[in-house]
PDB file of C-alpha atoms in Angstrom:
ATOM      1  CA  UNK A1351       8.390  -0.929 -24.569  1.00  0.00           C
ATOM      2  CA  UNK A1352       4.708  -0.239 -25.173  1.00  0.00           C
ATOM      3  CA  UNK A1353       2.246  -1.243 -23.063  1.00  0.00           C
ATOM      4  CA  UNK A1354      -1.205  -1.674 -23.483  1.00  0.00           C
ATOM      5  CA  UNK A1355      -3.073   0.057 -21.130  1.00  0.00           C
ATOM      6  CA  UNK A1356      -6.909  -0.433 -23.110  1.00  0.00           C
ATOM      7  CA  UNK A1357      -5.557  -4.415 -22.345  1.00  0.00           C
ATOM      8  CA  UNK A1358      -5.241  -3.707 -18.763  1.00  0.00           C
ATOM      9  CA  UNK A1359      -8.999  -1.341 -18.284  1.00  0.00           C
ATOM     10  CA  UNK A1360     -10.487  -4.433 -19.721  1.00  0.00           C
ATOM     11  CA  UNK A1361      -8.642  -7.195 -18.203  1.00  0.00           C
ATOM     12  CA  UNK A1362      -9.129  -5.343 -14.996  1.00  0.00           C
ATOM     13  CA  UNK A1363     -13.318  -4.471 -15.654  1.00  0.00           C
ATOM     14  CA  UNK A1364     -13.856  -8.609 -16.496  1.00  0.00           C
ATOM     15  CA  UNK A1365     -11.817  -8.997 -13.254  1.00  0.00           C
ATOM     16  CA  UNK A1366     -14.405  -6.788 -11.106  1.00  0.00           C
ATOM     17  CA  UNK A1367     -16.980  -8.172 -13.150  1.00  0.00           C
ATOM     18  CA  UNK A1368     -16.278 -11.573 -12.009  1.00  0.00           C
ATOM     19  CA  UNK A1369     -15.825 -10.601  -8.644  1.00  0.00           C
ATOM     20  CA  UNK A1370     -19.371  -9.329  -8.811  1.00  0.00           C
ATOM     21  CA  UNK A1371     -18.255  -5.714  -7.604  1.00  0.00           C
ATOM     22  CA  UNK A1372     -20.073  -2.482  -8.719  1.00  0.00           C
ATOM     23  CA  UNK A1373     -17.574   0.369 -10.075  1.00  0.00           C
ATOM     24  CA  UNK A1374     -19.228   1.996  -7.561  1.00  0.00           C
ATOM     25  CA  UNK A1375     -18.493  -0.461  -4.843  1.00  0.00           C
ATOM     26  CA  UNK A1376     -14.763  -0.785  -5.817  1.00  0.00           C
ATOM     27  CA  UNK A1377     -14.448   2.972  -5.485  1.00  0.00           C
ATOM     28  CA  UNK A1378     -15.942   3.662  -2.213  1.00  0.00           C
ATOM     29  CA  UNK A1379     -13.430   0.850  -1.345  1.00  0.00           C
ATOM     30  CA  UNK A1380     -10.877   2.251  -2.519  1.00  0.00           C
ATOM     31  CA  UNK A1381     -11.681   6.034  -1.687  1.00  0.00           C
ATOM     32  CA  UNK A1382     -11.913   6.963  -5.015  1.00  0.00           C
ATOM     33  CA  UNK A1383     -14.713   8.628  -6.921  1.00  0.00           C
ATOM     34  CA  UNK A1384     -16.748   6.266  -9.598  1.00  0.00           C
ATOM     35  CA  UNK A1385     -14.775   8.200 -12.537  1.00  0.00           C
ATOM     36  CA  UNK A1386     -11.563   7.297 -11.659  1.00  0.00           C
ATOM     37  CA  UNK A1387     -12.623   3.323 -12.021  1.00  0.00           C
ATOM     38  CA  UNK A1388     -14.230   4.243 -15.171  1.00  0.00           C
ATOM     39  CA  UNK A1389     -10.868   5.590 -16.475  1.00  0.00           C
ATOM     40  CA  UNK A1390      -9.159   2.894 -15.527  1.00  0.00           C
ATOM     41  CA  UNK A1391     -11.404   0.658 -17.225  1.00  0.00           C
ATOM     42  CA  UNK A1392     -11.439   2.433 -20.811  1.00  0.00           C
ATOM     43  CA  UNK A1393      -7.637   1.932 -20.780  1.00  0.00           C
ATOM     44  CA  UNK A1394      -6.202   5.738 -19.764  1.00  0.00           C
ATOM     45  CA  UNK A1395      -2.934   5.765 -20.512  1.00  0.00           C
ATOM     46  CA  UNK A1396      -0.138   6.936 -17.252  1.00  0.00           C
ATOM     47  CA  UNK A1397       3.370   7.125 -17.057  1.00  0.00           C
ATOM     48  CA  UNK A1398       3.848   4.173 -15.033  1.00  0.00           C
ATOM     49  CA  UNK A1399       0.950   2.165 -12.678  1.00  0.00           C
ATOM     50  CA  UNK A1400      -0.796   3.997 -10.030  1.00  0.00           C
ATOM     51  CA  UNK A1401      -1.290   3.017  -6.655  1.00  0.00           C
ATOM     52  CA  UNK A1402      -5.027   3.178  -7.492  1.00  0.00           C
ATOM     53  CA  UNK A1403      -4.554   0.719 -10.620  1.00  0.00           C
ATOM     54  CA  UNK A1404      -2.502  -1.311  -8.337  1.00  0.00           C
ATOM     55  CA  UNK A1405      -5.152  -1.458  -5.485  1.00  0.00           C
ATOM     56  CA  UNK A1406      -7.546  -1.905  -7.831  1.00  0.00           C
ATOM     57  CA  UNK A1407      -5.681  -5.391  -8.867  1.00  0.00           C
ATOM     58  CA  UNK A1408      -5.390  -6.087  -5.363  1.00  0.00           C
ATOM     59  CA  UNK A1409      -9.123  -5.768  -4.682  1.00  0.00           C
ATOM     60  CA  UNK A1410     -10.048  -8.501  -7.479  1.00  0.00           C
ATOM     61  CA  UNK A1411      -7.074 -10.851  -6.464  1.00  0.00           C
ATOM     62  CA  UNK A1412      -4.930 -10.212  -8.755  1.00  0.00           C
ATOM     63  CA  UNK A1413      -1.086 -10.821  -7.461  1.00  0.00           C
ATOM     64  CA  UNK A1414       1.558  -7.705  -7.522  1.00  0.00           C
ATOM     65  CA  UNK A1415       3.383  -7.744 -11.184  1.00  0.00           C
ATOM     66  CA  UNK A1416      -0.051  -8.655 -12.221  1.00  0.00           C
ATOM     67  CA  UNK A1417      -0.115  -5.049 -13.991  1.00  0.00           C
ATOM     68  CA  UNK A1418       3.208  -4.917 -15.563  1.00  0.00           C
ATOM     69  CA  UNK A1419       2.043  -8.679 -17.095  1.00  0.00           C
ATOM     70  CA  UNK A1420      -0.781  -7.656 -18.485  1.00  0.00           C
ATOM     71  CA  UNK A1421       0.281  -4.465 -19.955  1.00  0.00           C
ATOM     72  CA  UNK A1422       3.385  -6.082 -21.633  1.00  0.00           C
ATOM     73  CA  UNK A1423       0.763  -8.609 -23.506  1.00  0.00           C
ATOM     74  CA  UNK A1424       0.686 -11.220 -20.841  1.00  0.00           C
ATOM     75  CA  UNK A1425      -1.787 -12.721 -18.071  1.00  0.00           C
ATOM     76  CA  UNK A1426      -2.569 -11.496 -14.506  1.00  0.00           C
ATOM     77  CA  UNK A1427      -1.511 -13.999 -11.525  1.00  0.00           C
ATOM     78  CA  UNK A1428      -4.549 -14.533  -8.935  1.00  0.00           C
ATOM     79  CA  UNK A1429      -3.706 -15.291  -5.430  1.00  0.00           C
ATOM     80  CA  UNK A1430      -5.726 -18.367  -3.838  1.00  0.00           C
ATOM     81  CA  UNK A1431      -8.822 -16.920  -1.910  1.00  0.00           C
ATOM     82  CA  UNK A1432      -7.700 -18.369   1.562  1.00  0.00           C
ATOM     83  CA  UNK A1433      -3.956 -18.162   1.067  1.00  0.00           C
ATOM     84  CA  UNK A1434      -1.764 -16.713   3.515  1.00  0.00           C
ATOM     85  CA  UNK A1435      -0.311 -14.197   1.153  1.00  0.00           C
ATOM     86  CA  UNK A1436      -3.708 -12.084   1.286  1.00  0.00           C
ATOM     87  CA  UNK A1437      -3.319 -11.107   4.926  1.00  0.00           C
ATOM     88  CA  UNK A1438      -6.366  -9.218   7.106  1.00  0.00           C
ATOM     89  CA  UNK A1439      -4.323  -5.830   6.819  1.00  0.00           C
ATOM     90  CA  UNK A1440      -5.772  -6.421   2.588  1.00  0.00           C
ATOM     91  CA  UNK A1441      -8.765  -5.468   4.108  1.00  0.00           C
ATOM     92  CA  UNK A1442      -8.068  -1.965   5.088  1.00  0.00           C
ATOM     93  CA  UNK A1443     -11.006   0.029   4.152  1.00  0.00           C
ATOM     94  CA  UNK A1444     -11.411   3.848   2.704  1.00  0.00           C
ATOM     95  CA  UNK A1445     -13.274   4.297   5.951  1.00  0.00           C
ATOM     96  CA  UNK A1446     -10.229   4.085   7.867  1.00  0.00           C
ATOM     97  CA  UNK A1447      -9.231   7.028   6.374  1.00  0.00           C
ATOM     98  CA  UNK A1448      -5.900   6.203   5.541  1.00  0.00           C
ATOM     99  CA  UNK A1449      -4.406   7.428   2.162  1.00  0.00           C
ATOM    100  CA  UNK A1450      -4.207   5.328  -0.618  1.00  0.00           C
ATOM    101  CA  UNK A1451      -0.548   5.162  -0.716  1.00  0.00           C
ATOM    102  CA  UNK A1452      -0.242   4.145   3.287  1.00  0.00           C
ATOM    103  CA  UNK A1453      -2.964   1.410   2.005  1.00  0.00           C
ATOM    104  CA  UNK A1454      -1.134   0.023  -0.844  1.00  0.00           C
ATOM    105  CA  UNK A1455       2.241  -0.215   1.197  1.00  0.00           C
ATOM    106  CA  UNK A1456       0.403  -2.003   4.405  1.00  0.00           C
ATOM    107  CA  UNK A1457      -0.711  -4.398   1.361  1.00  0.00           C
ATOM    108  CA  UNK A1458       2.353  -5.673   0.196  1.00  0.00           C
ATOM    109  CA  UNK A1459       3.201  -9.092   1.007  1.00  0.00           C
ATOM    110  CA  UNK A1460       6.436  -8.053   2.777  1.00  0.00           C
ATOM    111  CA  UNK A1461       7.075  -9.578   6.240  1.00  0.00           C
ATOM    112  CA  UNK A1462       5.624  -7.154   9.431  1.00  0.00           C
ATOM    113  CA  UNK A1463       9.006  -6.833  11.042  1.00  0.00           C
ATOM    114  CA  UNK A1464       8.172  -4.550  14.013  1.00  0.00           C
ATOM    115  CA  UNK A1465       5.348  -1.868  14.641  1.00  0.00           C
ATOM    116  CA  UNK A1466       5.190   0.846  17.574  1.00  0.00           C
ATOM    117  CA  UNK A1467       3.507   3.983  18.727  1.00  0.00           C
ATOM    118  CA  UNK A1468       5.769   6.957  19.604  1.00  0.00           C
ATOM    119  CA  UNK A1469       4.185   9.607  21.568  1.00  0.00           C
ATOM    120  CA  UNK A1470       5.260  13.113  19.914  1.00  0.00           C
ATOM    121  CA  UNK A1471       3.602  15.025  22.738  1.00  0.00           C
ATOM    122  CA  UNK A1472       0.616  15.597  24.918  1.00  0.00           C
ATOM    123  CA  UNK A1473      -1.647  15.479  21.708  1.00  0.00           C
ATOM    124  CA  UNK A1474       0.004  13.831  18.863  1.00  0.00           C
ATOM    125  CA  UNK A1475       1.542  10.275  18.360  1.00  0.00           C
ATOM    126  CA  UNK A1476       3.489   9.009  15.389  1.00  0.00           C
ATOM    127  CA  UNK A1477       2.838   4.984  14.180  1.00  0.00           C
ATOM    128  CA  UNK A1478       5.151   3.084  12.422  1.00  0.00           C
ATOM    129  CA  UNK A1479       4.949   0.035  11.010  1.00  0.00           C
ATOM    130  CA  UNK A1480       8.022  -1.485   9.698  1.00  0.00           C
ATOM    131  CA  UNK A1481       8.260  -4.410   6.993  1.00  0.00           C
ATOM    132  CA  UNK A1482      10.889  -5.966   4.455  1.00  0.00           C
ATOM    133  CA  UNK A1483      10.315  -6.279   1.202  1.00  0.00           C
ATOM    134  CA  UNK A1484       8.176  -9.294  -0.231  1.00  0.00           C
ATOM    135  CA  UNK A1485      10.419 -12.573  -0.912  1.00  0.00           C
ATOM    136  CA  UNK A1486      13.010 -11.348   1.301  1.00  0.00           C
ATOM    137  CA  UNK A1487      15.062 -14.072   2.710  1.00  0.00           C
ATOM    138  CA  UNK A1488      15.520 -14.517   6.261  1.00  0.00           C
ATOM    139  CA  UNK A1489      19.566 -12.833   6.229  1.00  0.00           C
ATOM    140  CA  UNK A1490      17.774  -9.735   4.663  1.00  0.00           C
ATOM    141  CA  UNK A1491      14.887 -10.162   7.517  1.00  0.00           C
ATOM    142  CA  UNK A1492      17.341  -9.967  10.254  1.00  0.00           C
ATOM    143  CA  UNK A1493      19.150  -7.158   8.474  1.00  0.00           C
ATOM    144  CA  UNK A1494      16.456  -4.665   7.884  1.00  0.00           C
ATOM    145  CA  UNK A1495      14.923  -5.371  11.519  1.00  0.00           C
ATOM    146  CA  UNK A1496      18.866  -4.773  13.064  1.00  0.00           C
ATOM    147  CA  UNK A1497      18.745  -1.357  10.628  1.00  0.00           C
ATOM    148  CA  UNK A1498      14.953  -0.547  12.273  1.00  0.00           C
ATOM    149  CA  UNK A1499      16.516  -1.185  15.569  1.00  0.00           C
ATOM    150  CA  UNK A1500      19.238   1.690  15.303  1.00  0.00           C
ATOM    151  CA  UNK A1501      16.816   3.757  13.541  1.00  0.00           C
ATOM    152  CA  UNK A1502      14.508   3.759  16.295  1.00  0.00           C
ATOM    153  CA  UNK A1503      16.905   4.584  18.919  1.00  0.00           C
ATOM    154  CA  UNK A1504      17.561   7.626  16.788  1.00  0.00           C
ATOM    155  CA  UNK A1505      13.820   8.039  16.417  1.00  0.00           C
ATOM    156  CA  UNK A1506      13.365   8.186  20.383  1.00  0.00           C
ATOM    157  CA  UNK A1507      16.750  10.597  20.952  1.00  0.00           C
ATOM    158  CA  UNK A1508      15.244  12.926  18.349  1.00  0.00           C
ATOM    159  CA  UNK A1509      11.229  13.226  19.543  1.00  0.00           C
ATOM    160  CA  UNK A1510      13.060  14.073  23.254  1.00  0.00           C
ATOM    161  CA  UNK A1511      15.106  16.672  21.697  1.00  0.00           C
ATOM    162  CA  UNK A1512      12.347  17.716  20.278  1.00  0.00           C
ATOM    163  CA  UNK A1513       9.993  18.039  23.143  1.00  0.00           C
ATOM    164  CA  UNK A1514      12.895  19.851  25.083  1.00  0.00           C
ATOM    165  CA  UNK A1515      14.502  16.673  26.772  1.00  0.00           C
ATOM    166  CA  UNK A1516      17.881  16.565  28.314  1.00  0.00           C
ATOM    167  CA  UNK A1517      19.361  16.999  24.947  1.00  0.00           C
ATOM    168  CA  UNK A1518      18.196  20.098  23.904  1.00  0.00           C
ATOM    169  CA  UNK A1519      15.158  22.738  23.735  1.00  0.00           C
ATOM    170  CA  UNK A1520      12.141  22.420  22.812  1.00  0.00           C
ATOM    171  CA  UNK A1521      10.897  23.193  19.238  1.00  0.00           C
ATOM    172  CA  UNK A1522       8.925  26.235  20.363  1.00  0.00           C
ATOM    173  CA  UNK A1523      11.790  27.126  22.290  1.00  0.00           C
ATOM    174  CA  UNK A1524      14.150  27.142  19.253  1.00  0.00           C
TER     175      UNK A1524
END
């Protein structure tokens, strides 16, 4: 199938426009540099959708599949500006200084099933946040949260091996 990507630079650039967002604005929001919106815009043709091109469509409201739409010939989706679907996590900033990729996937509209902090030592900590996949019912819900469940408990037995628990010495040890 071919897709369009000039369709999507432009589509995307009258999107931004509209929004009344600089290039230069968008990328410091994204934690990109100016050139990569500009090479999005003129239509640079990739494999497959980048997470940039994807938070990109996020950024001007434009609803996931948006991208695949308007590369096969078809129209972007726009969420409402107060609806649920667009949650405060959407807001996650390049000055957090979380990657891209951690950005995009905190984005989805999948439900927040469980987050938690497990300390990996006296100086380190490991965060998880757990979610299902967008338009999962609530069967599939229940599910993934009972799979989350047994992997943490394997989680937990595996950090106190690791930091020379009960069940075994410690990595520096090993």
């Amino acid at each position: 199938m071919d897709r369009d990507w000039a369709r999507l630079g432009k589509a995307l650039q009258a999107a931004r426009r509209a929004s009344g967002v600089t290039q230069e604005q968008l990328a410091d929001e994204l934690g990109v540099s100016r050139s990569v919106i500009q090479l999005i815009e003129r239509g640079k043709e990739f494999s497959k959708p980048s997470q940039t091109q994807r938070a990109y469509a996020r950024k001007v409201g434009w609803t996931d599949g948006s991208i695949e739409a308007v590369l096969a010939g078809g129209e972007p989706a726009t969420r409402e500006k107060d609806s649920p679907a667009a949650p405060a996590v959407r807001e996650v900033r390049a000055e957090s200084r979380l990657p891209l990729r951690i950005v995009d996937e905190l984005a989805d509209d999948g439900a927040l099933l469980d987050t938690t902090v497990v300390p990996l030592g006296d100086d380190a900590r490991m965060v998880v946040v757990v979610k299902g996949k967008p338009g999962a019912s609530a069967a599939e819900l229940r599910r993934d949260l009972e799979a989350w469940r047994a992997a943490y408990q394997h989680l937990l037995e595996a950090v106190e091996v690791e930091r020379g628990g009960e069940d075994g010495p410690a990595a520096s040890e090993a």
